[in-house]
Amino acid sequence: MGLNGYVVIGGAIVGLLVGLTGAGGGALMTPMLILLFSVKPAAAISSDLVAAVVMRPVGAVVHLRKGTVNLRLVGLMTLGSVPMAFLGVYLLRLLGHTSSSQKNVEIVLGAALLAGAAAMVIRFVMDRKSGPRTATVAEVKIRPVPTVLIGMAGGLIVGLTSVGSGSLMIVLLLFTYPLLSAGQLVGTDLTQAVPLTAAAALGALAFGHVEFGVTASIVVGSVPAVLIGSLLSSRAPDRYIRPVITFVILASGLKYVGVSTYPLAWTMGAILAAGAGFWLVRTQPWRRGPRAAEPAPALEPLDDVPVT
């Protein structure tokens, strides 16, 4: 199978969201491949994982250059995530690879993400009242045990379902380290996902069913898009990036609890429309008329000139 132009476009859309938020890659890419492009589930998961090995380091490098990666957090999360990813694969084998067991895990994950999205909205409202506070990478006080546990949770989810770690880790990081800016959240999550995704991709290459044409199409579309998204998230203010993160995590949560693709698209479209309406009512840009032209300076009276 060669390059598929539609998969390239879909990969670009998902890559942009991953670059902006660090989340939603597996939750959006895998269902898109299965439902829109008729890729078999096992091949969709494996191909997406292998493509992520190329896509995520691009975003990580951008954030490393911008200084929005907390390398201590990355190390601690990796310490927990990589071993637990292998444990998750082993547990999945013990469960017999049954679709029902994986579905139960995804429903629990979806419920957790929906709760996290709701909590992020509540925090946004609280920040508007008290004023948001952020710290630089060097100023963040590291909590080793909770950070390793965050990595363990994300790694286990990857091993059991092959998707979902980005969304879950973003939520857990946000509430464990409330002073992290949105750019630091995205950069740290993208960087810690590199070794975790590489470990999962090795398993996919060894035991999965990778369709390299699908993988190549995803890479061609997603790599430039994740580069653009990462540049935006590393520079844009929190008030723009956090709502996007919340939106993607909400979409991921709804997908995991069983909302099918087309109702999900309508739901998220309605949320976007409601958000745009709220912004219009709040800001009322139509009342900002054009600046009145400054009056021309008065002409100085001319001295009488004798007429010859």
Coordinates of C-alpha atoms in Angstrom, one line a residue:
M1 CA 0.0 0.0 0.0
G2 CA 1.4 3.4 -1.0
L3 CA 0.8 6.8 0.3
N4 CA -2.9 7.7 0.9
G5 CA -3.6 11.4 0.5
Y6 CA -6.6 11.3 2.9
V7 CA -4.6 9.6 5.6
V8 CA -1.9 12.3 5.1
I9 CA -4.5 15.0 5.7
G10 CA -5.9 13.2 8.7
G11 CA -2.4 12.7 10.1
A12 CA -1.8 16.4 9.7
I13 CA -4.9 17.3 11.7
V14 CA -4.0 14.9 14.5
G15 CA -0.3 15.9 14.4
L16 CA -1.3 19.6 14.8
L17 CA -3.4 18.7 17.9
V18 CA -0.6 16.6 19.4
G19 CA 1.9 19.4 18.9
L20 CA -0.5 21.9 20.5
T21 CA -1.6 19.8 23.4
G22 CA 0.6 16.7 23.8
A23 CA -2.6 14.7 24.0
G24 CA -5.2 13.0 21.8
G25 CA -2.9 11.2 19.3
G26 CA -4.0 7.6 19.8
A27 CA -7.5 8.5 20.8
L28 CA -8.1 10.3 17.5
M29 CA -5.7 8.7 15.0
T30 CA -6.6 5.1 15.6
P31 CA -10.4 5.5 15.4
M32 CA -9.9 7.6 12.3
L33 CA -7.9 4.9 10.6
I34 CA -10.4 2.2 11.5
L35 CA -13.7 4.0 10.9
L36 CA -12.8 6.3 8.0
F37 CA -10.1 4.4 6.1
S38 CA -11.1 0.8 6.9
V39 CA -7.8 -0.2 8.4
K40 CA -8.0 -3.3 10.5
P41 CA -7.8 -2.5 14.3
A42 CA -4.6 -4.3 15.0
A43 CA -2.9 -2.8 12.0
A44 CA -4.2 0.7 12.9
I45 CA -2.8 0.5 16.4
S46 CA 0.6 -0.9 15.3
S47 CA 1.0 1.6 12.4
D48 CA 0.0 4.5 14.6
L49 CA 2.5 3.5 17.3
V50 CA 5.4 3.2 14.8
A51 CA 4.5 6.6 13.2
A52 CA 4.5 8.2 16.7
V53 CA 8.2 7.2 17.1
V54 CA 8.9 9.6 14.2
M55 CA 6.3 12.3 15.1
R56 CA 6.7 12.9 18.8
P57 CA 10.5 13.5 18.8
V58 CA 9.9 16.4 16.4
G59 CA 7.7 18.1 18.9
A60 CA 10.0 17.2 21.8
V61 CA 13.0 18.8 20.0
V62 CA 11.1 22.1 19.5
H63 CA 10.2 22.3 23.2
L64 CA 13.8 21.3 24.3
R65 CA 15.1 24.2 22.2
K66 CA 12.6 26.6 23.7
G67 CA 13.4 25.4 27.3
T68 CA 9.9 24.2 28.0
V69 CA 10.8 20.7 29.1
N70 CA 11.4 19.7 32.7
L71 CA 14.0 16.9 32.2
R72 CA 13.8 15.7 35.8
L73 CA 10.1 15.1 35.4
V74 CA 10.8 13.3 32.1
G75 CA 13.3 11.0 33.8
L76 CA 11.0 10.2 36.7
M77 CA 8.0 9.5 34.5
T78 CA 10.1 7.3 32.1
L79 CA 11.4 5.4 35.2
G80 CA 7.8 4.4 35.9
S81 CA 6.3 4.2 32.4
V82 CA 8.6 1.9 30.4
P83 CA 8.5 -1.1 32.8
M84 CA 4.8 -0.7 33.3
A85 CA 4.2 -0.7 29.5
F86 CA 5.8 -4.1 29.3
L87 CA 3.7 -5.2 32.3
G88 CA 0.6 -4.0 30.6
V89 CA 1.4 -6.1 27.5
Y90 CA 1.9 -9.1 29.7
L91 CA -1.4 -8.5 31.5
L92 CA -3.2 -8.1 28.2
R93 CA -1.8 -11.5 27.2
L94 CA -3.0 -13.0 30.5
L95 CA -6.5 -11.5 29.8
G96 CA -6.5 -13.3 26.5
H97 CA -6.5 -10.2 24.3
T98 CA -10.3 -10.1 24.7
S99 CA -12.0 -7.1 23.3
S100 CA -14.3 -6.9 26.4
S101 CA -11.3 -6.6 28.8
Q102 CA -9.7 -3.9 26.7
K103 CA -13.0 -2.1 26.4
N104 CA -13.4 -2.0 30.2
V105 CA -10.0 -0.4 30.6
E106 CA -10.9 2.2 27.9
I107 CA -14.2 3.1 29.6
V108 CA -12.4 3.6 33.0
L109 CA -9.8 5.7 31.2
G110 CA -12.5 7.7 29.4
A111 CA -14.3 8.4 32.7
A112 CA -11.1 9.6 34.2
L113 CA -10.4 11.9 31.3
L114 CA -13.9 13.4 31.4
A115 CA -13.5 14.1 35.1
G116 CA -10.1 15.6 34.3
A117 CA -11.6 17.8 31.6
A118 CA -14.3 19.0 34.0
A119 CA -11.7 19.8 36.7
M120 CA -9.7 21.8 34.1
V121 CA -12.7 23.9 33.4
I122 CA -13.3 24.5 37.1
R123 CA -9.6 25.5 37.5
F124 CA -9.9 27.8 34.5
V125 CA -12.8 29.6 36.3
M126 CA -10.9 29.8 39.5
D127 CA -7.8 31.2 37.7
R128 CA -9.9 33.9 36.2
K129 CA -11.0 35.0 39.7
S130 CA -7.6 34.8 41.4
G131 CA -5.3 35.2 38.5
P132 CA -3.2 32.3 37.0
R133 CA 0.2 31.6 38.5
T134 CA 3.0 29.8 36.7
A135 CA 6.7 29.1 37.4
T136 CA 9.7 28.5 35.3
V137 CA 11.1 25.0 34.7
A138 CA 13.8 25.6 37.3
E139 CA 11.4 26.9 39.9
V140 CA 9.0 23.8 39.9
K141 CA 9.5 21.7 43.0
I142 CA 9.7 18.1 42.0
R143 CA 7.7 15.4 43.8
P144 CA 9.4 12.2 42.9
V145 CA 6.9 9.6 44.1
P146 CA 3.8 11.1 42.5
T147 CA 5.8 11.7 39.3
V148 CA 6.9 8.0 39.1
L149 CA 3.3 7.0 39.8
I150 CA 2.1 9.2 36.9
G151 CA 4.6 7.4 34.6
M152 CA 3.5 4.0 35.8
A153 CA -0.2 4.8 35.2
G154 CA 0.5 6.1 31.7
G155 CA 2.8 3.1 30.8
L156 CA 0.2 0.6 32.1
I157 CA -2.5 2.2 29.9
V158 CA -0.2 2.1 26.9
G159 CA 0.5 -1.6 27.5
L160 CA -3.2 -2.5 27.9
T161 CA -4.7 -0.3 25.1
S162 CA -1.8 1.1 23.1
V163 CA -3.4 4.6 23.4
G164 CA -4.3 7.2 26.0
S165 CA -1.1 7.9 27.8
G166 CA -0.8 11.5 26.6
S167 CA -4.2 12.6 27.7
L168 CA -4.0 10.9 31.0
M169 CA -0.5 12.2 31.8
I170 CA -1.4 15.7 30.9
V171 CA -4.3 15.7 33.4
L172 CA -2.2 14.1 36.2
L173 CA 0.7 16.5 35.6
L174 CA -1.6 19.5 35.6
F175 CA -3.0 18.7 39.1
T176 CA 0.3 17.4 40.5
Y177 CA 2.2 20.5 39.4
P178 CA -0.4 23.3 39.1
L179 CA 2.4 25.9 38.5
L180 CA 3.5 24.3 35.3
S181 CA 2.6 26.5 32.3
A182 CA 0.7 25.0 29.4
G183 CA 3.9 25.0 27.3
Q184 CA 5.8 23.1 30.0
L185 CA 3.0 20.6 30.3
V186 CA 3.0 19.9 26.5
G187 CA 6.8 19.9 26.2
T188 CA 7.4 17.6 29.2
D189 CA 4.7 15.2 28.1
L190 CA 5.9 15.1 24.5
T191 CA 9.4 14.4 25.6
Q192 CA 8.6 11.6 28.1
A193 CA 6.4 10.0 25.4
V194 CA 9.4 9.4 23.2
P195 CA 11.0 6.4 25.1
L196 CA 7.5 5.1 26.1
T197 CA 6.3 5.1 22.5
A198 CA 9.6 3.6 21.3
A199 CA 9.1 0.7 23.7
A200 CA 5.5 0.1 22.6
A201 CA 6.5 0.4 18.9
L202 CA 9.2 -2.3 19.3
G203 CA 6.4 -4.6 20.6
A204 CA 4.2 -3.6 17.6
L205 CA 7.0 -4.4 15.1
A206 CA 7.7 -7.7 16.8
F207 CA 4.2 -8.9 17.4
G208 CA 1.8 -6.5 15.6
H209 CA 0.6 -6.0 12.1
V210 CA 2.2 -2.8 10.8
E211 CA 1.1 -1.5 7.4
F212 CA 4.0 0.6 6.3
G213 CA 2.0 2.5 3.7
V214 CA -0.3 3.7 6.5
T215 CA 2.6 4.5 8.7
A216 CA 4.3 6.5 5.9
S217 CA 1.1 8.4 5.2
I218 CA 0.7 9.3 8.9
V219 CA 4.4 10.4 9.1
V220 CA 4.2 12.6 5.9
G221 CA 1.1 14.5 7.3
S222 CA 1.9 14.6 11.0
V223 CA 5.6 15.5 11.2
P224 CA 5.2 19.0 9.6
A225 CA 1.9 19.6 11.5
V226 CA 3.4 18.5 14.9
L227 CA 6.3 20.9 14.2
I228 CA 3.9 23.8 13.7
G229 CA 1.8 22.8 16.7
S230 CA 4.8 22.6 18.9
L231 CA 6.1 26.0 17.8
L232 CA 2.7 27.5 18.7
S233 CA 2.4 25.7 22.1
S234 CA 5.9 26.7 23.1
R235 CA 5.2 30.4 22.5
A236 CA 1.5 31.0 22.9
P237 CA 0.1 32.2 26.2
D238 CA -1.6 29.8 28.6
R239 CA -5.1 31.4 28.0
Y240 CA -5.0 30.1 24.4
I241 CA -3.3 26.6 24.9
R242 CA -5.2 25.4 28.0
P243 CA -8.7 25.6 26.4
V244 CA -7.3 23.6 23.4
I245 CA -5.8 21.0 25.8
T246 CA -9.2 20.7 27.6
F247 CA -11.0 20.4 24.3
V248 CA -8.8 17.5 23.1
I249 CA -9.0 15.7 26.4
L250 CA -12.8 16.0 26.4
A251 CA -12.9 14.5 22.9
S252 CA -10.6 11.7 24.0
G253 CA -12.7 10.9 27.0
L254 CA -15.9 10.8 25.1
K255 CA -14.3 8.5 22.5
Y256 CA -13.1 6.1 25.2
V257 CA -16.5 5.9 26.9
G258 CA -18.0 4.7 23.7
V259 CA -19.3 7.8 21.8
S260 CA -19.0 6.9 18.1
T261 CA -17.2 9.1 15.6
Y262 CA -20.0 11.0 14.0
P263 CA -21.9 11.9 17.2
L264 CA -18.6 12.8 18.7
A265 CA -17.9 15.2 15.7
W266 CA -21.3 16.8 16.1
T267 CA -20.9 17.1 19.9
M268 CA -17.5 18.8 19.6
G269 CA -18.7 21.0 16.8
A270 CA -21.6 22.1 19.1
I271 CA -19.1 22.9 21.9
L272 CA -17.0 24.9 19.5
A273 CA -20.0 26.8 18.3
A274 CA -21.1 27.5 21.9
G275 CA -17.6 28.6 22.9
A276 CA -17.5 31.0 19.9
G277 CA -20.9 32.4 20.9
F278 CA -19.8 32.9 24.4
W279 CA -16.7 34.7 23.2
L280 CA -18.8 37.0 20.9
V281 CA -21.2 37.9 23.7
R282 CA -18.4 38.5 26.2
T283 CA -16.1 40.6 24.0
Q284 CA -18.7 42.1 21.6
P285 CA -16.2 42.9 18.9
W286 CA -18.8 44.7 16.8
R287 CA -18.8 47.6 19.4
R288 CA -15.2 48.3 18.7
G289 CA -15.8 50.7 15.9
P290 CA -13.0 52.1 13.8
R291 CA -10.9 54.7 15.5
A292 CA -12.2 58.1 14.8
A293 CA -10.0 60.1 12.5
E294 CA -8.1 62.8 14.3
P295 CA -9.3 66.3 13.3
A296 CA -7.0 68.1 10.9
P297 CA -4.9 70.8 12.5
A298 CA -6.3 74.3 12.1
L299 CA -4.6 76.4 9.5
E300 CA -2.6 79.3 10.8
P301 CA -4.0 82.6 9.6
L302 CA -1.9 84.2 6.8
D303 CA -0.5 87.6 7.3
D304 CA -2.0 90.2 5.1
V305 CA -0.1 90.5 2.0
P306 CA -0.3 93.8 0.1
V307 CA -1.8 93.4 -3.3
T308 CA 0.3 94.9 -6.1

